[in-house]
Short mmCIF file of N, CA and C in Angstrom, two decimals:
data_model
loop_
_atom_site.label_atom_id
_atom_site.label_comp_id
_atom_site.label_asym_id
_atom_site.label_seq_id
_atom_site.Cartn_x
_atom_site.Cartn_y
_atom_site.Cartn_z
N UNK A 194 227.03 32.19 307.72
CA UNK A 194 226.28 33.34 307.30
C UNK A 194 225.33 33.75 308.41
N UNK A 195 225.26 34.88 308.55
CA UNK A 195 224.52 35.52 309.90
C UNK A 195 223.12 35.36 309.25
N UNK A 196 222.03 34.88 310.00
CA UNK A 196 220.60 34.82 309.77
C UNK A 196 219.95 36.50 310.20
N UNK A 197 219.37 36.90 308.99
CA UNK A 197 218.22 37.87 309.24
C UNK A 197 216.64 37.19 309.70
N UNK A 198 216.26 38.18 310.66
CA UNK A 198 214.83 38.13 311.28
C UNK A 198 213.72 38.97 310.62
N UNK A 199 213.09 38.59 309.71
CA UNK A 199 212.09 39.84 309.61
C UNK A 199 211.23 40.19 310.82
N UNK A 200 211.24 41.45 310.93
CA UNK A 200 210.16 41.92 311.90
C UNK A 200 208.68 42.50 311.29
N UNK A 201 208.18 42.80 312.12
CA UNK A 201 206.74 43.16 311.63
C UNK A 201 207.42 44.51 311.14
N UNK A 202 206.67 45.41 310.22
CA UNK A 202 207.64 46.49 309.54
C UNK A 202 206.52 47.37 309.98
N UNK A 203 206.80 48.57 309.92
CA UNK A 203 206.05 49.82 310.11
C UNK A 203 205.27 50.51 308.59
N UNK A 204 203.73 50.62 308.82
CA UNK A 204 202.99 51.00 307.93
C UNK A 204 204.08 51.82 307.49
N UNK A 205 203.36 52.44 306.11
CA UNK A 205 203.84 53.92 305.45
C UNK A 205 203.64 54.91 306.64
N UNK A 206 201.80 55.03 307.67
CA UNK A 206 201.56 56.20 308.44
C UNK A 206 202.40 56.16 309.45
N UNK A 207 202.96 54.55 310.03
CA UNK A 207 203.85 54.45 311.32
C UNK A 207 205.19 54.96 310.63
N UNK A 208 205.89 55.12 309.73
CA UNK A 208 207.09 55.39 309.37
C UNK A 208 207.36 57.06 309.26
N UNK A 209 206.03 57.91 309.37
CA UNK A 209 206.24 59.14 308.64
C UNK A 209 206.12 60.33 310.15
N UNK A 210 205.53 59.17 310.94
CA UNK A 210 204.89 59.96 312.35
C UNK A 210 206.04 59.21 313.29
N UNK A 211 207.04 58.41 313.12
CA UNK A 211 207.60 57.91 314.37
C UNK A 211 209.35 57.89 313.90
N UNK A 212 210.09 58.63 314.52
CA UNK A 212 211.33 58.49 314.75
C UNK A 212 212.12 57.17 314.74
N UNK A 213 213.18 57.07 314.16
CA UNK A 213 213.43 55.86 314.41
C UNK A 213 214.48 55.54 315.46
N UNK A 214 214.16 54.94 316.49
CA UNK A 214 214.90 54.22 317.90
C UNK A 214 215.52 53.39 317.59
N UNK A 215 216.48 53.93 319.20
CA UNK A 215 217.46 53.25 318.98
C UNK A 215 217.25 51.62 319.86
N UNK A 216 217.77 50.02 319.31
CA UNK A 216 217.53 49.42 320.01
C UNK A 216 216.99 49.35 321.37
N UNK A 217 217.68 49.97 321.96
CA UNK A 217 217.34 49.82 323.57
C UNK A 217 215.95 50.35 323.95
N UNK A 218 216.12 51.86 323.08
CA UNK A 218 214.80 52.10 322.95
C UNK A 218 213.52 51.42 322.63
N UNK A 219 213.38 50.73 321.73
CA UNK A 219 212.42 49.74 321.56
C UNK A 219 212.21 48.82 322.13
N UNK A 220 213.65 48.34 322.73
CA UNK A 220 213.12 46.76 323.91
C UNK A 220 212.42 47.35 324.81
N UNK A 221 212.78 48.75 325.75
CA UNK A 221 211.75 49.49 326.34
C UNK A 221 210.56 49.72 326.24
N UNK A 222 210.59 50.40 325.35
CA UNK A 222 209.08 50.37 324.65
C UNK A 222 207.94 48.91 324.40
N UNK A 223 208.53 48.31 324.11
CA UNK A 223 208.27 47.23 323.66
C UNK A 223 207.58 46.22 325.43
N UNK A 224 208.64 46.34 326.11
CA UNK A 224 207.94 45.94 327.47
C UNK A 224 206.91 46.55 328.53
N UNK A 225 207.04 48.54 327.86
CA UNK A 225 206.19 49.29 328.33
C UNK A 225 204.67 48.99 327.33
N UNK A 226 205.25 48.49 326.29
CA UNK A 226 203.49 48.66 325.23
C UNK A 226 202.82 47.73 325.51
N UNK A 227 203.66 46.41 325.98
CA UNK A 227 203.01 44.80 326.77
C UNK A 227 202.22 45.37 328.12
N UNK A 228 202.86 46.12 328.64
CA UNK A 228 202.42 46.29 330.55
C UNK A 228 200.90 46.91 330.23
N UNK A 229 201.09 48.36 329.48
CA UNK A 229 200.32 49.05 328.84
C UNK A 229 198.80 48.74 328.17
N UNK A 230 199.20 47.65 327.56
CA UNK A 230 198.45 47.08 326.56
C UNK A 230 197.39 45.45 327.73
N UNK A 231 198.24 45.26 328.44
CA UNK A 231 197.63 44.34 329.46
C UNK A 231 196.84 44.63 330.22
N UNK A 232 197.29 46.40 330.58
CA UNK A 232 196.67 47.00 332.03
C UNK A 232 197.31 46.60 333.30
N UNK A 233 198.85 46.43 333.09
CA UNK A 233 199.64 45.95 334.00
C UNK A 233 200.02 46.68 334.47
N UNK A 234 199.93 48.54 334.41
CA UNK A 234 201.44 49.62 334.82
C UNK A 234 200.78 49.39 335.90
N UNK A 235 202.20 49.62 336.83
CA UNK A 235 201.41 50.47 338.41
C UNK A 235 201.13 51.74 338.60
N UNK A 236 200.57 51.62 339.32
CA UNK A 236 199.59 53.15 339.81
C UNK A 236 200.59 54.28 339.40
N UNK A 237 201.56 54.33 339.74
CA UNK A 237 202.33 55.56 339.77
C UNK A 237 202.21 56.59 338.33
N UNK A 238 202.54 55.06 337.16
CA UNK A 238 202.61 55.47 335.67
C UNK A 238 200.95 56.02 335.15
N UNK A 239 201.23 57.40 335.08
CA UNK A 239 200.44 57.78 334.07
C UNK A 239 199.79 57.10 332.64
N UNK A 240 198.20 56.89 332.74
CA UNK A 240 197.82 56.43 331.71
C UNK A 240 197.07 57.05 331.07
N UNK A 241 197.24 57.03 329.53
CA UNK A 241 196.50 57.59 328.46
C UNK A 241 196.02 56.77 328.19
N UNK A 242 194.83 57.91 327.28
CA UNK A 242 193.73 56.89 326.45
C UNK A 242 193.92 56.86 325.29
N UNK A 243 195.41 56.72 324.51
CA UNK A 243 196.09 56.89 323.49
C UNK A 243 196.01 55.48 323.06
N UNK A 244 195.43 54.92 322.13
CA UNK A 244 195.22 53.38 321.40
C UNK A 244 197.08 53.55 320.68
N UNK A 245 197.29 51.92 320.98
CA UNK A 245 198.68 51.56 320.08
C UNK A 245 198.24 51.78 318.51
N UNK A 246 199.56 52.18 317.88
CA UNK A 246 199.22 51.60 316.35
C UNK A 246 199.22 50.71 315.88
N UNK A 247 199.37 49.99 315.09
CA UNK A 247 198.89 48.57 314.21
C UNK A 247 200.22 47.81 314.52
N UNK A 248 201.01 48.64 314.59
CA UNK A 248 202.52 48.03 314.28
C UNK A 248 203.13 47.69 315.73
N UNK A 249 202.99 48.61 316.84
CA UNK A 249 203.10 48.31 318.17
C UNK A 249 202.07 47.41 319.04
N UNK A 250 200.69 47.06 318.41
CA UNK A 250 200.10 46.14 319.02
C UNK A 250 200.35 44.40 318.22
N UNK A 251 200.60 44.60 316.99
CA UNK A 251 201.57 43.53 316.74
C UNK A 251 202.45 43.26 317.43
N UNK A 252 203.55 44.13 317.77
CA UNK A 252 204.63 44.02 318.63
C UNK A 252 204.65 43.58 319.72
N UNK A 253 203.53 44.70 320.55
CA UNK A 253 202.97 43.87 322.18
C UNK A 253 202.59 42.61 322.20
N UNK A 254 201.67 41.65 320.90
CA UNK A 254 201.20 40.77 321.42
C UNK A 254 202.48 39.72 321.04
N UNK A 255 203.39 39.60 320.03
CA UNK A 255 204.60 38.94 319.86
C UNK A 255 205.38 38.89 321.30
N UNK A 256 205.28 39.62 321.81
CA UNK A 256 206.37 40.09 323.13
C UNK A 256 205.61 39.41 324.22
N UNK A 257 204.45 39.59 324.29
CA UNK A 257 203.34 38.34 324.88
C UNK A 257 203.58 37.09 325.18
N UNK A 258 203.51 36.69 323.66
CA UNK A 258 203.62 35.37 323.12
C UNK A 258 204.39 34.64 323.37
N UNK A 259 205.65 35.27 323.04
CA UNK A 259 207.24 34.98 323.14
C UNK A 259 207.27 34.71 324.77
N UNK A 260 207.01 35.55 325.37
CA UNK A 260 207.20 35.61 326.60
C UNK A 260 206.38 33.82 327.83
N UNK A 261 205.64 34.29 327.30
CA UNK A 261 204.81 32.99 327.85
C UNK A 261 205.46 31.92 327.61
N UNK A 262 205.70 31.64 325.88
CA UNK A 262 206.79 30.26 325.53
C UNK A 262 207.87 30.10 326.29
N UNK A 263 208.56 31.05 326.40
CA UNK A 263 209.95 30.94 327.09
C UNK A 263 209.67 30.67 328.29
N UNK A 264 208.48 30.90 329.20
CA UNK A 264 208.16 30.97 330.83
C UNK A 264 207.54 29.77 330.98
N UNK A 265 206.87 28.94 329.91
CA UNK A 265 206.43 27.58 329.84
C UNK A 265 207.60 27.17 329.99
N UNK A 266 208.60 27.02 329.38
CA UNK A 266 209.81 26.39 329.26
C UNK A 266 210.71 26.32 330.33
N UNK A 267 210.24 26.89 331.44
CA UNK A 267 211.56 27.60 332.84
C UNK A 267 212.36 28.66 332.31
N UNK A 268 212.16 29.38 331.40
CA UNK A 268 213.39 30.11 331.03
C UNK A 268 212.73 32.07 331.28
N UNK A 269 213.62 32.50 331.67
CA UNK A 269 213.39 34.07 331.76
C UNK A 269 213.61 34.72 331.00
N UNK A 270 212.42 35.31 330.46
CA UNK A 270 212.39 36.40 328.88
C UNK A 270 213.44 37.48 329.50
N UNK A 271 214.21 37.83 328.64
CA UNK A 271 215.74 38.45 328.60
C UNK A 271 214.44 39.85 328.17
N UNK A 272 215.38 40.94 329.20
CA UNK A 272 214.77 42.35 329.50
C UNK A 272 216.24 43.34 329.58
N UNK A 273 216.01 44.42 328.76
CA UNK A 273 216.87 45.57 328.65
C UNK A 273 217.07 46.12 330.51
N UNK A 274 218.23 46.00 330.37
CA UNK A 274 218.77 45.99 331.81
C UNK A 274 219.01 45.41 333.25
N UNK A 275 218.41 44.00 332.64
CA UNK A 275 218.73 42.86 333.33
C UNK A 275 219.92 42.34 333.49
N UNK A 276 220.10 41.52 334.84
CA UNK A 276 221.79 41.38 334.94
C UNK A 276 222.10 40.19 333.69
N UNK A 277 222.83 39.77 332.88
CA UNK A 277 222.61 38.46 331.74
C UNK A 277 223.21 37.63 332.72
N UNK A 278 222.37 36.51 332.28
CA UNK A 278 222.62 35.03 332.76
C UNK A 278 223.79 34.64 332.54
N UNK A 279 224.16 33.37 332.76
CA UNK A 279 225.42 32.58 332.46
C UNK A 279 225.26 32.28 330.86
N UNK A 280 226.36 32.14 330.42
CA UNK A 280 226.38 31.61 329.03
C UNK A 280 225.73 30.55 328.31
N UNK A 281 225.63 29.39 329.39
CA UNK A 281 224.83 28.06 329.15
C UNK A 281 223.10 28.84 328.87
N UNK A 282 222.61 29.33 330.24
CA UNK A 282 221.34 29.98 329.95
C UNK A 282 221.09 30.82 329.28
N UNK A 283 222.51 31.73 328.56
CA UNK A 283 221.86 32.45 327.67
C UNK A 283 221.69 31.84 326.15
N UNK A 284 222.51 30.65 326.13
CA UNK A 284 222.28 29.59 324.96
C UNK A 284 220.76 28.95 324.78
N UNK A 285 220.65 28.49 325.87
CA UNK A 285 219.22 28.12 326.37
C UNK A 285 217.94 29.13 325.95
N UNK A 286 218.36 30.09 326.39
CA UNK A 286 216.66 31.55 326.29
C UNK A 286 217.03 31.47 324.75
N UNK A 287 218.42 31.76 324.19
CA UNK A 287 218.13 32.04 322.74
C UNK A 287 217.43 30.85 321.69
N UNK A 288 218.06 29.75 321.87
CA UNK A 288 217.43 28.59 321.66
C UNK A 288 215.86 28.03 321.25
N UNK A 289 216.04 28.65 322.66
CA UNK A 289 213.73 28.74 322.88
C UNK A 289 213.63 29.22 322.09
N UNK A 290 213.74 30.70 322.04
CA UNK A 290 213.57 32.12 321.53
C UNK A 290 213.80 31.63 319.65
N UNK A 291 214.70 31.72 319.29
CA UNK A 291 214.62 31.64 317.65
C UNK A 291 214.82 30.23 317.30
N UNK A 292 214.65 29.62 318.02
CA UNK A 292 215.32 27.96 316.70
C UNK A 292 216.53 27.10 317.40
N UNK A 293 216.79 25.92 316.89
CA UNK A 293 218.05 25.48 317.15
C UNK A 293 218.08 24.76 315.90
N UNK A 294 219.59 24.31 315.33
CA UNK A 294 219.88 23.81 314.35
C UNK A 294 219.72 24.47 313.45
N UNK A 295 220.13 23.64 311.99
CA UNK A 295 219.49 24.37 310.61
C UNK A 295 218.26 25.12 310.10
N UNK A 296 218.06 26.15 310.11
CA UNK A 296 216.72 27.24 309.68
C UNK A 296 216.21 26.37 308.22
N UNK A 297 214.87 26.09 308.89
CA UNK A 297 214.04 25.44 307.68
C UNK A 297 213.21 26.41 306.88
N UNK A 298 213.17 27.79 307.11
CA UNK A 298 213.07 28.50 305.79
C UNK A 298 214.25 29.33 305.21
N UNK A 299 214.11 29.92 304.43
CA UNK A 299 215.25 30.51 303.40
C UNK A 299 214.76 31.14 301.91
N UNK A 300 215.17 32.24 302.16
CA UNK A 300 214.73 33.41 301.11
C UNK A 300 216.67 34.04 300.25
N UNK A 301 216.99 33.64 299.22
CA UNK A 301 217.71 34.64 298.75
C UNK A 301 217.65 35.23 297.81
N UNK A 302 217.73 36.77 298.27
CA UNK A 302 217.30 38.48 297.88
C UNK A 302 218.18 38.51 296.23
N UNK A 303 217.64 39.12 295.40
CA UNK A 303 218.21 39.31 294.46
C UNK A 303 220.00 39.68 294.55
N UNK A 304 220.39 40.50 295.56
CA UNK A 304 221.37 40.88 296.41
C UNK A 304 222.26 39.53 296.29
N UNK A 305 222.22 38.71 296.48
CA UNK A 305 222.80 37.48 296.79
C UNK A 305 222.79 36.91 298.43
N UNK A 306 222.06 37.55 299.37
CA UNK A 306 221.99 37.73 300.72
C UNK A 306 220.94 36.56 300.57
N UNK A 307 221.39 35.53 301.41
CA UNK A 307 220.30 34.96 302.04
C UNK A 307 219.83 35.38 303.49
N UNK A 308 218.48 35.17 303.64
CA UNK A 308 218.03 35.36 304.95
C UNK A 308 217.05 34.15 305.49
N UNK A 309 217.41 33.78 306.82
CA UNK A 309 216.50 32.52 307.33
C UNK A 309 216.05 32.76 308.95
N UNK A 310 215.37 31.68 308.52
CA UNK A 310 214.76 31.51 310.08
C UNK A 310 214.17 30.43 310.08
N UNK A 311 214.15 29.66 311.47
CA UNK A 311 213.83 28.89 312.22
C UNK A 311 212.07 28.90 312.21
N UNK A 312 211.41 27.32 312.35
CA UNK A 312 210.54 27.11 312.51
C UNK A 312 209.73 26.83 314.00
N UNK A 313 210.91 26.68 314.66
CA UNK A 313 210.97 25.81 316.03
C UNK A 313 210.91 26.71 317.27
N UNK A 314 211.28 28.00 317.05
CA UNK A 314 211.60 28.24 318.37
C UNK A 314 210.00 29.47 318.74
N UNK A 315 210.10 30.12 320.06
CA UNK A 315 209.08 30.68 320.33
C UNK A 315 208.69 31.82 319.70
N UNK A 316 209.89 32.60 318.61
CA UNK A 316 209.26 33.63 318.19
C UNK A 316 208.60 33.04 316.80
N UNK A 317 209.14 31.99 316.29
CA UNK A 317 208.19 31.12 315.51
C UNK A 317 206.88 31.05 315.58
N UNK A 318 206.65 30.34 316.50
CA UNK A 318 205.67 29.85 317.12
C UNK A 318 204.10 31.40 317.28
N UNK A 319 204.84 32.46 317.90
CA UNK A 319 204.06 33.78 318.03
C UNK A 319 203.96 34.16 316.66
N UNK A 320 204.75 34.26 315.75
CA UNK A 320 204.61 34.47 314.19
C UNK A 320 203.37 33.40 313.73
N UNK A 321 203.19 31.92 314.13
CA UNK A 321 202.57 31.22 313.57
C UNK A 321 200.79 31.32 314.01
N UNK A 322 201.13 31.91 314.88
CA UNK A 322 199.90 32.33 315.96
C UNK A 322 199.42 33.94 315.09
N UNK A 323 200.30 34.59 315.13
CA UNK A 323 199.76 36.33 314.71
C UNK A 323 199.27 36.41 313.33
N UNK A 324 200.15 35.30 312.36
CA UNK A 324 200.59 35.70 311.07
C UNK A 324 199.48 34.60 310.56
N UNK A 325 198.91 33.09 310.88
CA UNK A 325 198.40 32.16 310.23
C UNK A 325 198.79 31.50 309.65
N UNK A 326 200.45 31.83 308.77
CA UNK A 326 201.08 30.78 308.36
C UNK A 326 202.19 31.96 308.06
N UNK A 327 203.28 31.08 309.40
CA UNK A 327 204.69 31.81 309.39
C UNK A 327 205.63 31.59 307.83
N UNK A 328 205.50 30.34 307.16
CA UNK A 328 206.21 30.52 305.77
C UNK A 328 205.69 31.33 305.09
N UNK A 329 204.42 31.69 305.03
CA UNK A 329 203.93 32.54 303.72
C UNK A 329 204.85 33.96 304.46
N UNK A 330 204.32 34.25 305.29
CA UNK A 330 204.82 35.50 306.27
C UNK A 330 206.35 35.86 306.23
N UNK A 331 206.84 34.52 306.23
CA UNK A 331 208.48 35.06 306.45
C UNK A 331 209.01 35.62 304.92
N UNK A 332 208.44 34.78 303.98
CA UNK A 332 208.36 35.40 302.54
C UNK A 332 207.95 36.30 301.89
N UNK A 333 206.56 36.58 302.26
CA UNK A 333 206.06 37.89 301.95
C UNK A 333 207.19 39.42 302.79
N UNK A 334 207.15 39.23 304.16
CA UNK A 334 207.79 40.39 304.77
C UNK A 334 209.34 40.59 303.98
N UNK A 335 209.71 39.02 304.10
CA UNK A 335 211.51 39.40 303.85
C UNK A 335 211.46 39.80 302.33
N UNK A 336 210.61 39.44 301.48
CA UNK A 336 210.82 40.76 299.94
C UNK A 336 210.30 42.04 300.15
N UNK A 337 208.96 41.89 300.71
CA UNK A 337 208.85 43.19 301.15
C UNK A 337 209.43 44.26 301.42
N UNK A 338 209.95 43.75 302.87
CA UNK A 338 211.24 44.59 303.21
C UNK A 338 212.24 45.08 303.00
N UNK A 339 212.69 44.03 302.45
CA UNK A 339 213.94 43.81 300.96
C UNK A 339 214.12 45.04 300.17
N UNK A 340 213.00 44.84 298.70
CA UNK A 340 212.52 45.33 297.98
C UNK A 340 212.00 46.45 297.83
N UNK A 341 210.94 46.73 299.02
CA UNK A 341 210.11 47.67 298.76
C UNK A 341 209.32 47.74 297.91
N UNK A 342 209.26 49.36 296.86
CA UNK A 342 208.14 49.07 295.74
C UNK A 342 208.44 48.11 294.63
N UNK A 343 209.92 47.27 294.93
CA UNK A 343 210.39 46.82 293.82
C UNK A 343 209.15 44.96 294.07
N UNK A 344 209.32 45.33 294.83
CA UNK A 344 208.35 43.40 295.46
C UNK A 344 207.38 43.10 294.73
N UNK A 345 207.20 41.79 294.07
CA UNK A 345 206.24 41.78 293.00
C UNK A 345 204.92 41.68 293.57
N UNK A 346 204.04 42.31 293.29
CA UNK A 346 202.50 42.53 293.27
C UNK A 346 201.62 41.61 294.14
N UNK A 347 202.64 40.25 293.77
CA UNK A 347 201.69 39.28 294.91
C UNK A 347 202.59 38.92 296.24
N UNK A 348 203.41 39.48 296.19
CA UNK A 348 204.06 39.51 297.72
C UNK A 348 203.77 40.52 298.57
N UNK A 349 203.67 41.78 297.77
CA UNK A 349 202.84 43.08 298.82
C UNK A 349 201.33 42.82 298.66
N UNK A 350 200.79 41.67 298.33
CA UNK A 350 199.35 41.64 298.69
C UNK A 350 199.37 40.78 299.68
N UNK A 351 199.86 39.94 299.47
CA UNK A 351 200.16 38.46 300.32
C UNK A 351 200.42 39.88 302.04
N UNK A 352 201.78 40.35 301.79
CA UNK A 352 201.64 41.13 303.13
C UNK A 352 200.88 41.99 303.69
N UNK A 353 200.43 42.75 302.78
CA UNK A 353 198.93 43.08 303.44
C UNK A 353 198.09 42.46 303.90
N UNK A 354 197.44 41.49 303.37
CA UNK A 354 196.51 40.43 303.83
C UNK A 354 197.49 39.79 305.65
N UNK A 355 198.22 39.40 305.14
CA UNK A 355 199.11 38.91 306.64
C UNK A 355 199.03 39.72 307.68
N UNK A 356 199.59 41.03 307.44
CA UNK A 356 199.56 42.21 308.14
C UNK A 356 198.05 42.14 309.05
N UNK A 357 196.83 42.71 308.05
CA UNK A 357 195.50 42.50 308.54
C UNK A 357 195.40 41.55 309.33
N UNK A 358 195.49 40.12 309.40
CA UNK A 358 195.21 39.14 310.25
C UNK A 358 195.77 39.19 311.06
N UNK A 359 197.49 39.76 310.83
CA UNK A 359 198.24 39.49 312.51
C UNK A 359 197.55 40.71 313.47
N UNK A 360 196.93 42.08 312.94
CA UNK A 360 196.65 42.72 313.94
C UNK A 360 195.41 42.36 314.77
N UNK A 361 194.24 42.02 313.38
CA UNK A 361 192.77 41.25 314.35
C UNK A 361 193.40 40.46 315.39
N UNK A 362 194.35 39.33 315.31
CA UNK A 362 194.62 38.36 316.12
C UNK A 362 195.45 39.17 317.23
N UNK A 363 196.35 39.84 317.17
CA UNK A 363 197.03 40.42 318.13
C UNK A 363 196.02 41.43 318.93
N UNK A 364 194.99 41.74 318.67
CA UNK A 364 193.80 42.66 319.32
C UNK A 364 193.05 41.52 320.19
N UNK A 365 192.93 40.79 319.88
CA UNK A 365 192.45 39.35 320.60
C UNK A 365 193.45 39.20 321.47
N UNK A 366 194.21 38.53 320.97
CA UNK A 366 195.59 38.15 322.17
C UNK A 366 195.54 38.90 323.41
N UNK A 367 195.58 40.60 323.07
CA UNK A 367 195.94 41.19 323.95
C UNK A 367 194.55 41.40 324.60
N UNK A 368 193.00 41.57 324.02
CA UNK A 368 192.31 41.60 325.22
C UNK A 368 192.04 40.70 326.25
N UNK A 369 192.32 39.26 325.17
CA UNK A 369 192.47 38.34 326.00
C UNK A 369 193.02 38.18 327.36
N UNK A 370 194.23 38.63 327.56
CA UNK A 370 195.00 39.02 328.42
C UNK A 370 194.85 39.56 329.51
N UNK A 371 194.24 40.62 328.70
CA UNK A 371 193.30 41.82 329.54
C UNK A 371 192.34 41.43 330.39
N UNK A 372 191.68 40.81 329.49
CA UNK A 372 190.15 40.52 330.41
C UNK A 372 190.49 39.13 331.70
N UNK A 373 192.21 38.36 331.44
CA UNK A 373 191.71 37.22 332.15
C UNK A 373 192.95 37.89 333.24
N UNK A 374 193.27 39.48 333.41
CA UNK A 374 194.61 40.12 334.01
C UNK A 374 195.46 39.30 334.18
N UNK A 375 196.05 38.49 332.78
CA UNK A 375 197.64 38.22 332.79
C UNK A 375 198.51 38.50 331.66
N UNK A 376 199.44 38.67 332.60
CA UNK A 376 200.46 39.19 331.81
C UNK A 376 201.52 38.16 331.55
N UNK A 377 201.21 37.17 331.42
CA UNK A 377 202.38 35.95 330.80
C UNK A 377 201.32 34.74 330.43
#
């Protein structure tokens, strides 16, 4: 059975004001909102004084996070348009990256769909860091998401509350960053 990832999801205001991209688009984005968000662009790139939204500075500081784990590890955070590694190393980055072995959480959706994830690997790890406690998190988001308005009462509070903490902490992360100019 193929494992689902919850991601951080987009407010109601991020969903009504933002188009929805296509993958590639977002890994882009996603490495431009890190550079951005660090104070990393070079000179050339035009900068605004346009603040991220809630949902993209979550994102930047995960992409952070992630990034650092994998670079502790010897391994090179995989980038949209990079040449791909050999097969062994791309076993390896994914490895880091989500888990190895059996996924020690597990949610199944009224649907009959289960969805899991890994405790172990680095995007874990940035979830456990943003979120305060990645099981409550992986539970709350994956009905959430799921569901929608159907999610019972204490799972869309539970994600709100989560939500709130991962952004304070991801506003940290990233000035952190900022103030000590690194970007890994």
């Amino acid at each position: 059975m193929r494992t689902l990832l919850p991601m951080p999801a987009a407010t109601p205001e991020d969903r009504r004001r933002e188009p929805i991209p296509s993958h590639r688009t977002v890994a882009v984005a996603a490495a431009l909102l890190t550079a951005l968000a660090l104070g990393v662009l070079p000179a050339c790139v035009p900068r605004k004084a346009t603040p991220l939204s809630a949902t993209d500075t979550v994102k930047a500081a995960q992409l952070l996070l992630t990034d650092r784990c994998l670079t502790r590890q010897g391994l090179t955070p995989p980038r949209p348009g990079q040449k791909p590694p050999g097969r062994q190393e791309q076993r390896r980055v994914s490895d880091a990256l989500f888990g190895a072995g059996r996924a020690e959480l597990s949610l199944t959706l009224p649907s009959g769909h289960e969805v899991r994830q890994h405790t172990d690997g680095c995007l874990a790890r940035a979830q456990q860091r943003l979120y305060g406690d990645q099981a409550r998190w992986f539970h709350a988001s994956t009905t959430v998401n799921n569901l929608k308005s159907r999610a019972p009462v204490g799972e869309r509070t539970a994600y709100r509350e989560l939500r709130a903490h991962a952004l304070r902490t991801a506003r940290s992360v990233l000035r952190s960053a900022q103030e000590k100019g690194t970007s890994r």
